[in-house]
Amino acid sequence: MNISKEQIDDLNAVVKVNISKEDYHDKVEKILKDYRRQANIPGFRKGQVPMGLIKKQYGRAVLVDEVNKLLQDNLNKYLNEEKLDVLGNPLPKQQDSFDWDREEFSFEFELGLAPEFDATLKTKKPVTHYKIVADKKMIEEQIERIRKQYGKLVSKKEVGKKDEVTGTFFNEAEEIDHKSTLELDKIKSKKALDSLLGKKAGESVTLKTKGLFKEDYLLSGALGINRDKADKLDIEVKFTIDEINERQPAELNQELFDKLFGKDKVTSKKELKERLKTDAEKQFEQQSDQKLLNDVTERLIETTKFDLPTEFLKKWIQMTGEKPLSPEEANDEYEKSEKGLRYQLIEGKIIKDNNIELTFDELKEFTKGFIKSQMAQYGQMNPAEEELDAIAGRVMSNQEEVKRLSEQLMSQKLLALYKEKANLKVKEVTYENFVKEVYG
């Protein structure tokens, strides 16, 4: 067997594979002899079928199968030995008149080669690294929510402006019959608010759903319907009052601090504010990190210039999908995937240049940390190490899970690298301003 490469240009090449009779003959003959021993053909005893008949019936199929196996095995071996960094897979060149009756065969494959380029994290224009801080307003609002959440309900006879009113929403046409609790300070409609004030248990009011709440998402929960339906709803509903309560905020005392954080972990309002600020900013860090990862990715794609074997990739997309695509469809698919492909190449270059690796032990510890955080959500705060090891073993036996967790761990490592080496400009913002600036 002879394999050679013709370099077309920096990004395209053709590999030629010549297979001679000596490469496949012995294997084909052995398989055909095995067929002969096992063949059951009417008129012949088992194992006594003439070889000529076996070759006539099975010879072509066995030959094609063995030549294709030889071809794939040796082509892959050649690509590995020559360290050819190919994009997609080799594409066989079509031959107009291929003759399987010949003893020697020649095949050609088109290759799309990965470009050579440099990827630098020290871009000229810095990437903004947002540091989200919990400001005084946010902390005070959170304290009020906590006091309200842990406060006590006091029954009232008439509805007041800050009360909670439990009752049933009803609309026969829309099949709404749902009991829920209204917090009057979340109602936007002045007309609705006025109609509720002063009412007593057992009385009913008619409310318009459109613009009822300050936050639109509250309507679906109140009516017990899905969000899509609620967003389109503009009807009147009957609300019958069952009970009226005033929620009296909890006192900021040691009893409340212990409920929130454990015995004597927080002992004053000042410490409470510090703890809330620390906890909030730790949660914000995840959003800030994701934004940084996205922005560095975009900047690298923008500043790292290289050509791709475009025509080869379009042809590869056209020919290797579940069904063949038209040239126009393949072009559309290429345009959708080009950006992602460019970043895959850039990311691979950064990983290689900075010797970033994932070890089994690192992945196992990362998996255990992920499991531990999941268990904490269900109140299991201190699982035994043996239990974590057992669950991690089951998770890591699933290749899809291993792939997903490996990608997450690699993202963490890249993020740490970007924080260390990328050209970043730290910008301190409140969460409110972060949302406005990032999401508009």
XYZ file of C-alpha atoms in Angstrom:
440
model
C 0.000 0.000 0.000
C 1.233 3.450 -0.901
C -0.105 6.704 0.573
C 1.024 10.143 -0.596
C -0.099 13.730 -0.078
C -0.338 16.539 -2.626
C -0.433 19.986 -1.012
C -2.850 22.201 -2.952
C -2.341 25.280 -0.746
C -1.919 26.067 2.964
C -5.470 24.941 3.767
C -6.190 22.201 1.229
C -4.529 18.927 0.291
C -5.289 15.669 -1.521
C -4.250 12.288 -0.131
C -3.815 9.449 -2.622
C -4.082 5.838 -1.458
C -2.968 3.005 -3.755
C -3.994 -0.523 -2.732
C -2.461 -3.544 -4.449
C -3.644 -7.167 -4.594
C -1.046 -8.177 -1.968
C -2.694 -5.838 0.551
C -6.077 -7.565 0.556
C -5.786 -10.947 -1.211
C -4.960 -13.215 1.755
C -7.683 -11.732 3.968
C -10.329 -12.010 1.237
C -9.372 -15.628 0.511
C -9.550 -16.550 4.204
C -13.034 -15.033 4.564
C -14.278 -16.801 1.425
C -12.921 -20.140 2.700
C -14.808 -19.557 5.968
C -17.926 -18.845 3.924
C -17.419 -22.094 2.013
C -17.186 -24.141 5.219
C -20.433 -22.625 6.512
C -22.419 -22.285 3.266
C -25.743 -24.139 2.884
C -26.543 -24.166 -0.838
C -29.119 -26.594 -2.260
C -27.471 -29.414 -4.226
C -24.212 -29.344 -2.289
C -23.144 -30.868 0.990
C -22.099 -28.399 3.690
C -18.442 -27.464 3.199
C -18.338 -28.942 -0.343
C -19.643 -25.962 -2.329
C -17.248 -25.171 -5.206
C -15.046 -22.146 -4.468
C -15.974 -20.681 -7.854
C -19.615 -20.532 -6.814
C -18.716 -18.954 -3.441
C -16.608 -16.295 -5.179
C -19.378 -15.615 -7.688
C -21.945 -15.189 -4.921
C -19.894 -13.433 -2.216
C -16.573 -12.421 -3.721
C -17.417 -8.853 -4.750
C -19.055 -7.954 -1.427
C -16.142 -9.373 0.607
C -13.597 -7.588 -1.601
C -15.358 -4.217 -1.277
C -15.704 -4.624 2.480
C -12.057 -5.549 3.049
C -10.697 -2.830 0.755
C -12.812 -0.215 2.551
C -11.564 -1.435 5.950
C -7.959 -1.268 4.737
C -8.588 2.160 3.314
C -10.083 3.671 6.497
C -7.592 2.067 8.894
C -4.538 3.117 6.927
C -5.846 6.576 6.062
C -6.496 7.343 9.750
C -3.102 5.919 10.694
C -1.438 8.113 8.044
C -3.189 11.272 9.252
C -2.087 10.559 12.833
C 1.500 9.707 11.931
C 1.854 12.790 9.721
C 0.200 14.910 12.458
C -2.200 16.457 9.933
C -4.689 18.728 11.718
C -7.761 18.255 9.540
C -11.145 19.984 9.753
C -14.168 17.753 9.339
C -13.325 14.402 7.745
C -11.501 13.467 4.522
C -13.878 13.652 1.564
C -13.537 10.936 -1.132
C -13.138 12.352 -4.618
C -15.688 10.962 -7.024
C -14.377 8.693 -9.784
C -16.455 8.412 -12.942
C -15.586 4.817 -13.838
C -14.401 2.834 -10.849
C -13.701 -0.810 -11.708
C -13.802 -3.392 -8.898
C -12.638 -6.100 -11.329
C -9.138 -4.656 -11.331
C -6.511 -6.003 -8.941
C -5.134 -2.599 -7.915
C -7.184 0.317 -6.689
C -6.485 4.008 -6.329
C -8.449 6.390 -4.113
C -8.180 10.135 -3.544
C -9.407 12.156 -0.562
C -9.734 15.919 -0.181
C -8.515 17.349 3.111
C -9.361 20.674 4.726
C -6.440 21.673 6.943
C -6.596 23.744 10.124
C -4.874 27.127 9.702
C -1.793 28.178 11.623
C -2.243 31.369 13.661
C -1.348 33.082 16.918
C -3.957 33.780 19.603
C -3.115 36.483 22.115
C -5.095 37.332 25.223
C -3.449 40.762 25.465
C -5.794 42.466 23.023
C -5.271 46.170 22.358
C -8.766 47.095 23.479
C -9.490 45.887 27.048
C -12.483 43.702 27.865
C -14.752 45.007 30.617
C -14.779 42.788 33.708
C -17.861 43.700 35.714
C -17.648 43.596 39.492
C -21.237 43.620 40.705
C -21.727 45.154 44.132
C -24.739 45.022 46.411
C -25.517 48.675 47.184
C -27.234 50.117 50.254
C -30.632 50.224 48.535
C -30.487 46.537 47.614
C -29.472 45.480 51.136
C -32.249 47.528 52.737
C -34.808 46.034 50.331
C -33.569 42.538 51.123
C -33.849 43.193 54.855
C -37.440 44.350 54.366
C -38.220 41.176 52.388
C -36.714 39.043 55.153
C -38.682 40.860 57.860
C -41.850 40.416 55.830
C -41.143 36.736 55.124
C -40.524 35.940 58.800
C -43.185 38.283 60.112
C -46.537 37.222 61.524
C -50.000 37.453 60.012
C -52.666 39.347 61.914
C -56.273 38.812 60.843
C -58.250 41.922 59.780
C -61.889 42.658 59.076
C -61.407 45.101 56.193
C -58.860 45.317 53.373
C -56.121 47.927 53.870
C -53.423 49.193 51.467
C -50.635 46.906 52.696
C -52.671 43.802 53.462
C -52.627 40.310 52.000
C -55.985 39.154 50.712
C -56.679 35.461 50.112
C -59.544 34.630 47.798
C -60.700 32.845 44.649
C -60.450 34.108 41.066
C -63.294 32.941 38.801
C -64.103 33.216 35.098
C -66.267 30.470 33.631
C -65.450 31.151 29.950
C -61.687 30.862 30.527
C -62.115 27.968 33.000
C -60.457 29.935 35.784
C -61.283 28.857 39.345
C -58.172 29.380 41.438
C -57.496 30.296 45.043
C -54.514 32.570 45.666
C -53.240 35.394 47.848
C -52.934 38.987 46.646
C -50.351 41.323 48.153
C -51.906 44.733 47.659
C -48.586 46.547 47.415
C -47.929 44.570 44.194
C -51.132 45.707 42.487
C -50.630 48.310 39.771
C -54.218 49.124 38.742
C -55.582 52.011 40.845
C -59.121 51.021 39.915
C -58.537 47.473 41.181
C -56.935 48.747 44.373
C -59.799 51.133 45.064
C -62.361 48.361 44.536
C -60.589 46.114 47.084
C -59.990 48.678 49.843
C -62.547 48.446 52.635
C -63.995 45.112 51.468
C -64.698 42.305 53.949
C -64.416 38.517 53.863
C -67.224 37.003 51.773
C -67.525 40.027 49.472
C -66.582 39.934 45.764
C -65.080 42.430 43.336
C -64.614 42.396 39.558
C -61.026 42.935 38.394
C -59.551 43.461 34.924
C -56.576 41.208 34.248
C -54.821 43.675 31.916
C -52.337 45.748 33.921
C -53.479 44.298 37.238
C -49.983 43.784 38.697
C -46.796 45.857 38.767
C -44.958 42.780 37.459
C -46.730 41.006 34.580
C -45.454 37.542 35.549
C -47.562 37.616 38.763
C -50.814 37.220 36.830
C -50.233 33.613 35.741
C -49.623 32.492 39.340
C -52.618 34.388 40.660
C -54.998 32.870 38.088
C -53.379 29.415 38.016
C -52.722 29.472 34.245
C -49.571 29.264 32.144
C -47.512 32.363 31.382
C -48.203 32.406 27.632
C -51.954 32.438 28.182
C -51.713 35.052 30.944
C -49.632 37.414 28.787
C -52.419 37.504 26.149
C -55.329 37.685 28.590
C -57.535 40.800 28.723
C -60.709 39.823 30.573
C -62.663 40.511 33.768
C -62.482 38.046 36.649
C -64.529 37.767 39.800
C -62.467 37.748 43.012
C -64.229 36.508 46.149
C -62.467 37.345 49.428
C -61.926 34.523 51.924
C -59.623 36.154 54.462
C -57.716 39.388 55.076
C -54.373 39.551 56.864
C -51.837 42.183 57.745
C -48.255 40.944 57.727
C -46.372 42.545 60.596
C -42.603 42.562 59.910
C -40.368 40.517 62.172
C -38.118 42.337 64.609
C -34.420 42.501 63.751
C -33.294 40.587 66.813
C -31.108 37.609 67.714
C -33.996 35.179 67.281
C -34.338 36.196 63.620
C -30.548 36.197 63.023
C -30.317 32.652 64.410
C -33.182 31.479 62.170
C -31.397 32.871 59.129
C -27.783 31.876 59.746
C -27.557 29.567 62.761
C -26.819 30.151 66.435
C -24.817 33.368 67.036
C -23.374 33.467 63.472
C -24.745 37.025 63.161
C -25.314 39.161 66.240
C -26.188 42.677 65.015
C -27.861 44.595 62.203
C -24.429 45.717 61.015
C -23.248 42.107 60.775
C -26.509 41.190 59.027
C -25.898 43.812 56.347
C -22.314 42.642 55.875
C -23.426 39.026 55.560
C -26.195 39.868 53.075
C -23.770 41.963 51.027
C -21.164 39.180 50.947
C -23.715 36.500 50.025
C -25.323 38.630 47.314
C -22.001 39.553 45.700
C -20.933 35.911 45.714
C -24.085 35.052 43.765
C -23.490 37.965 41.366
C -19.989 36.684 40.667
C -21.377 33.802 38.608
C -23.224 36.213 36.289
C -20.172 38.447 36.056
C -17.955 35.461 35.198
C -20.322 34.244 32.477
C -20.411 37.727 30.973
C -16.601 37.890 31.040
C -16.300 34.474 29.388
C -18.703 35.528 26.623
C -16.996 38.883 26.077
C -13.467 37.458 25.927
C -14.733 34.858 23.460
C -16.207 37.584 21.237
C -13.049 39.683 21.462
C -10.825 36.732 20.531
C -12.983 35.929 17.503
C -12.890 39.596 16.519
C -9.101 40.031 16.849
C -7.720 36.621 15.818
C -7.545 36.613 12.042
C -7.060 33.496 9.909
C -8.483 31.912 6.774
C -10.478 28.693 6.661
C -10.779 26.112 3.844
C -14.224 27.530 3.142
C -15.105 25.647 -0.038
C -13.995 22.328 1.448
C -16.071 22.913 4.601
C -19.168 23.829 2.578
C -18.750 20.660 0.524
C -18.221 18.626 3.705
C -21.411 20.071 5.247
C -23.287 19.370 2.016
C -22.254 15.700 1.821
C -22.006 14.439 5.414
C -25.321 15.352 7.045
C -28.283 13.050 7.632
C -29.407 13.937 4.140
C -27.554 15.643 1.265
C -27.988 19.425 1.141
C -28.190 21.753 -1.818
C -25.239 24.140 -2.292
C -27.434 26.985 -1.004
C -28.430 25.046 2.128
C -24.806 24.066 2.772
C -23.771 27.708 2.417
C -26.409 28.767 4.979
C -25.270 26.064 7.420
C -21.644 27.107 7.011
C -22.457 30.755 7.763
C -24.318 29.679 10.920
C -21.453 27.495 12.154
C -18.394 29.495 11.026
C -18.174 31.614 14.181
C -18.377 28.567 16.429
C -15.712 26.771 14.403
C -13.392 29.759 14.613
C -13.731 29.863 18.394
C -13.153 26.093 18.680
C -9.836 26.566 16.853
C -8.909 29.617 18.952
C -9.829 27.866 22.191
C -7.817 24.803 21.179
C -4.805 27.007 20.443
C -5.097 28.790 23.814
C -5.410 25.467 25.655
C -2.354 24.084 23.865
C -0.216 27.234 24.257
C -0.967 27.434 27.991
C -0.654 23.682 28.677
C -4.164 23.441 30.138
C -5.116 19.850 30.925
C -7.943 18.012 32.636
C -6.936 15.119 34.860
C -9.217 12.332 36.040
C -8.774 13.349 39.682
C -9.666 16.980 38.901
C -12.793 15.916 37.029
C -13.816 13.591 39.850
C -13.438 16.345 42.466
C -15.349 18.766 40.233
C -18.124 16.168 39.836
C -18.299 15.648 43.609
C -18.552 19.403 44.141
C -21.399 19.581 41.630
C -23.198 16.694 43.371
C -22.676 18.288 46.778
C -24.249 21.576 45.638
C -27.213 19.679 44.173
C -27.735 17.772 47.439
C -27.553 21.010 49.436
C -30.591 22.289 47.543
C -32.566 19.419 49.060
C -31.285 20.011 52.601
C -28.463 17.435 52.586
C -25.702 19.738 53.754
C -22.980 17.296 54.833
C -23.040 14.098 52.751
C -20.471 11.412 53.620
C -17.376 11.184 51.415
C -18.180 7.538 50.612
C -21.636 8.556 49.373
C -20.162 11.303 47.168
C -17.601 8.869 45.734
C -20.318 6.353 44.898
C -22.579 8.914 43.177
C -19.612 10.437 41.306
C -18.685 6.964 40.051
C -22.179 6.455 38.648
C -22.229 9.897 37.036
C -18.806 9.404 35.449
C -19.869 6.085 33.929
C -22.143 8.103 31.627
C -20.111 9.456 28.718
C -22.563 12.265 28.008
C -22.280 13.474 31.608
C -18.485 13.223 31.495
C -18.453 15.338 28.332
C -20.757 17.963 29.867
C -18.823 18.186 33.133
C -15.478 18.269 31.290
C -16.684 21.241 29.262
C -17.772 23.040 32.440
C -14.437 22.376 34.149
C -12.502 23.528 31.082
C -14.586 26.723 31.036
C -13.579 27.336 34.661
C -9.909 26.861 33.797
C -10.162 29.180 30.802
C -11.948 31.775 32.925
C -9.123 31.669 35.477
C -6.601 32.081 32.651
C -8.505 35.048 31.188
C -8.618 36.745 34.593
C -4.877 36.283 34.909
C -3.627 37.093 31.408
C -6.299 38.889 29.362
C -6.377 42.663 28.972
C -9.239 43.437 31.372
C -10.712 46.652 32.726
C -12.581 46.195 35.996
C -15.834 48.142 36.237
C -17.750 48.251 39.514
C -21.545 48.429 39.068
C -24.682 47.787 41.058
C -26.759 44.813 39.976
C -29.467 47.139 38.656
C -26.960 49.002 36.456
C -25.348 45.716 35.383
C -28.703 44.483 34.083
C -29.356 47.785 32.279
C -25.896 47.904 30.714
C -25.622 44.248 29.732
C -29.194 43.347 28.834
C -30.569 46.762 27.933
